[in-house]
GROMACS .gro file of C-alpha atoms in nm:
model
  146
    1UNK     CA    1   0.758   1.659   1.672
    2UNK     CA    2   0.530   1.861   1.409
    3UNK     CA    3   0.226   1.635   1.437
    4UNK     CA    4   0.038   1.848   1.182
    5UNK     CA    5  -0.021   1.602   0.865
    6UNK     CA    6  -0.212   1.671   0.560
    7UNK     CA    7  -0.451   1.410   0.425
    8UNK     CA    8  -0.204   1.344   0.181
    9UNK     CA    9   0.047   1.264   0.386
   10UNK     CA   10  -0.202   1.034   0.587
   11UNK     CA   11  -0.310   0.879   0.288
   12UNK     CA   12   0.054   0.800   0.143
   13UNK     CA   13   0.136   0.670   0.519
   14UNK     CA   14  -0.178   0.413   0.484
   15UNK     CA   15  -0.110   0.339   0.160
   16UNK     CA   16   0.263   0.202   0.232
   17UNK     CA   17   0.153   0.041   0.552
   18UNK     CA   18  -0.140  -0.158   0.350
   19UNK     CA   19   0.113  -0.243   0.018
   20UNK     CA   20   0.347  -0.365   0.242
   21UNK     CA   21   0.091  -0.557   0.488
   22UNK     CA   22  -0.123  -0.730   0.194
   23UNK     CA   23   0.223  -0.843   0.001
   24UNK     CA   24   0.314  -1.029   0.342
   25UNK     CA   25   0.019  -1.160   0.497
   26UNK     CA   26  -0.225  -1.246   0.132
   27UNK     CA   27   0.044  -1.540   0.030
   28UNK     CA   28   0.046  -1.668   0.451
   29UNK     CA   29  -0.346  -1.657   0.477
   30UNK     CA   30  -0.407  -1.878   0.104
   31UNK     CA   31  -0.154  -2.111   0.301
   32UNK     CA   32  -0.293  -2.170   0.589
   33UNK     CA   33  -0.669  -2.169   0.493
   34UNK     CA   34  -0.600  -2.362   0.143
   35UNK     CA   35  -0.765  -2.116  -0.070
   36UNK     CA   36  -0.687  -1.990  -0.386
   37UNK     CA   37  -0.439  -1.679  -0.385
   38UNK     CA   38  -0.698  -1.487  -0.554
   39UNK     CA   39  -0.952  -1.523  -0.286
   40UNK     CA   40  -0.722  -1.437  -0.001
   41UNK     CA   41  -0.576  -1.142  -0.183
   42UNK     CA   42  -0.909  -1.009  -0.268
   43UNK     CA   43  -0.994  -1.053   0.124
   44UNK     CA   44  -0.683  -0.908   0.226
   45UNK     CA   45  -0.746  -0.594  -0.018
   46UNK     CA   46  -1.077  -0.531   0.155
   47UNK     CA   47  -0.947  -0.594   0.449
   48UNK     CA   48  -0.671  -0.333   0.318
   49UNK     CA   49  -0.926  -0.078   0.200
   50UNK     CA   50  -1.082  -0.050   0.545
   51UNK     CA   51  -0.800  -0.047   0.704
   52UNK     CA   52  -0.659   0.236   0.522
   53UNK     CA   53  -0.996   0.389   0.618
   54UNK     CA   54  -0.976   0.319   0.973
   55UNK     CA   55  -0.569   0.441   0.965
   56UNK     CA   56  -0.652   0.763   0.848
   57UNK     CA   57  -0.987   0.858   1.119
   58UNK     CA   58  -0.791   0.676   1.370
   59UNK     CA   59  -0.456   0.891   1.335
   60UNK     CA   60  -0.640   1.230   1.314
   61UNK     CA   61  -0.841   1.157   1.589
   62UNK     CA   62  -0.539   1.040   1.792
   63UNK     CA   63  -0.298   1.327   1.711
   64UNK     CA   64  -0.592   1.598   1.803
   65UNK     CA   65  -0.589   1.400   2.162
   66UNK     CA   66  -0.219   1.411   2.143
   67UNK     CA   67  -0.251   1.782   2.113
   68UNK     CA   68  -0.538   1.852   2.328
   69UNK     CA   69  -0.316   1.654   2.606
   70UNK     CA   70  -0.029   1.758   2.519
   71UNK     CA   71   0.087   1.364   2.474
   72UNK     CA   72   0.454   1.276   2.375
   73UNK     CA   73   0.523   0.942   2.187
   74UNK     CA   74   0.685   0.731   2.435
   75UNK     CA   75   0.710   0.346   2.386
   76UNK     CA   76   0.445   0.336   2.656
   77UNK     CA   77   0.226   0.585   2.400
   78UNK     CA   78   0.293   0.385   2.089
   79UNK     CA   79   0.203   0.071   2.294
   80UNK     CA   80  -0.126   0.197   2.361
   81UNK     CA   81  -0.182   0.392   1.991
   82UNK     CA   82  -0.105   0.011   1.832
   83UNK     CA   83  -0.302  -0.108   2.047
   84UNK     CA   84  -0.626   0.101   2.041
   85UNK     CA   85  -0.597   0.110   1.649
   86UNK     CA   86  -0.563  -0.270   1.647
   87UNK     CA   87  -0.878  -0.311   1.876
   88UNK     CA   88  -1.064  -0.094   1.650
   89UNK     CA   89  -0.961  -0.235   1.328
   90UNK     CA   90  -1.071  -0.605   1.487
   91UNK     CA   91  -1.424  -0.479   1.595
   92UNK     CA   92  -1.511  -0.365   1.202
   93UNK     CA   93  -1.279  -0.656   1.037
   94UNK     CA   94  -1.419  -0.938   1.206
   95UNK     CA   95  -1.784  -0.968   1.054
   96UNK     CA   96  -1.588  -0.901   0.691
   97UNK     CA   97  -1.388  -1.179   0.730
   98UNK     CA   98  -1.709  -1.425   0.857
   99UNK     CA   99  -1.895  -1.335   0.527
  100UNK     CA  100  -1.600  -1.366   0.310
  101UNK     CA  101  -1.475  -1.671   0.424
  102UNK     CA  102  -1.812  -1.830   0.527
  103UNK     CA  103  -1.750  -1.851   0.873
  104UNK     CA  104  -1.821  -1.816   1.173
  105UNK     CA  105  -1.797  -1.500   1.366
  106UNK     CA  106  -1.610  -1.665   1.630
  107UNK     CA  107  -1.384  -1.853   1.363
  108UNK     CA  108  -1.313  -1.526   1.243
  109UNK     CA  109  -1.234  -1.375   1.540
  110UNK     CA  110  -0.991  -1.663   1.604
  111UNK     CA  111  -0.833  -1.568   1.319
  112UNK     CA  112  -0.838  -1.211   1.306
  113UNK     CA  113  -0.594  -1.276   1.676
  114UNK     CA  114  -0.416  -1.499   1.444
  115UNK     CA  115  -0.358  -1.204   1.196
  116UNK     CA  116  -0.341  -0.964   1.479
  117UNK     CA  117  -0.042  -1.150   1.623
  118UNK     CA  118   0.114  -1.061   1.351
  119UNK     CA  119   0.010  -0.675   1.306
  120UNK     CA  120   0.027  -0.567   1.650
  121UNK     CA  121   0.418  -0.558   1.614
  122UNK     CA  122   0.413  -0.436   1.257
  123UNK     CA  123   0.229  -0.178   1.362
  124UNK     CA  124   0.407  -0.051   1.639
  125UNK     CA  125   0.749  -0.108   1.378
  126UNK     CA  126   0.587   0.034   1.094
  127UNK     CA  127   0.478   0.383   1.268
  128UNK     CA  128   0.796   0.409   1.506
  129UNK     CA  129   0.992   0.375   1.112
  130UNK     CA  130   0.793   0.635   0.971
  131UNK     CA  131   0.798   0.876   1.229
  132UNK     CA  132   1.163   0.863   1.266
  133UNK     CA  133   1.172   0.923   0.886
  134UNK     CA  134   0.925   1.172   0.861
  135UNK     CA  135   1.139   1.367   1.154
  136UNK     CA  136   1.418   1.368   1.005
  137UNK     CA  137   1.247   1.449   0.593
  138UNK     CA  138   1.107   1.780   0.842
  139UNK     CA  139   1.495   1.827   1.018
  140UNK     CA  140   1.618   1.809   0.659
  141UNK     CA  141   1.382   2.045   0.501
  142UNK     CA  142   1.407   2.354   0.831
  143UNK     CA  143   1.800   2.314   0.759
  144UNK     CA  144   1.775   2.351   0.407
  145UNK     CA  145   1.547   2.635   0.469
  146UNK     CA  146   1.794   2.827   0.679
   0.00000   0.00000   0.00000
């Protein structure tokens, strides 16, 4: 698979992941820490913002191993590329998500694995979708191009 993406291509991937991840988790997290919608959607769009930041470095940096390696995107590869994004993602979210919510950084981090629980597999759903799409948009366009 062409593994060659423009920024804009990267950014319009983030930005559907991110739309679609703050719509479903901002109305769960005001639930379950009783807080006003409008503080846990405004934590969930920074949250958002940096992880749209973090999805774009992440997935140029991975494809340019997957090149230099010559990787192919088995479910053992997209295991470890959800995972390893994930990882990261916790590492800068955490200490967000203390201030914001006046926490602790272990509170956080408890539930950041909550939230985690839940992105790990959207993730890993999310990015086998899109590639699968984005494959078949490129099959599409060399036939019509023939």
């Amino acid at each position: 698979m062409n593994t060659n993406k423009t920024w804009t291509e990267r950014a319009t991937h983030a930005l559907i992941f991110e739309v679609l991840a703050v719509s479903m988790t901002a109305p769960v997290l005001a639930w379950v820490l009783k807080v006003p919608m409008a503080h846990a959607g405004l934590l969930t769009l920074m949250i958002s913002l940096v992880a749209m930041i973090w999805n774009m470095i992440f997935n140029s940096l991975f494809d340019r191993i997957e090149r230099h390696w010559r990787l192919v995107r088995t479910m053992g590869m997209r295991v470890v590329h959800a995972t390893a994004f994930e990882a990261g993602l916790v590492a800068i979210v955490v200490p967000l998500v203390a201030w914001w919510l006046n926490m602790s950084l272990l509170d956080a981090l408890i539930l950041d694995i909550g939230l985690l629980l839940f992105f790990l597999p959207y993730t890993f759903v999310f990015n086998l979708a899109y590639d699968k799409l984005r494959a078949a948009l490129l099959k599409k366009r060399a036939f019509a191009n023939t």
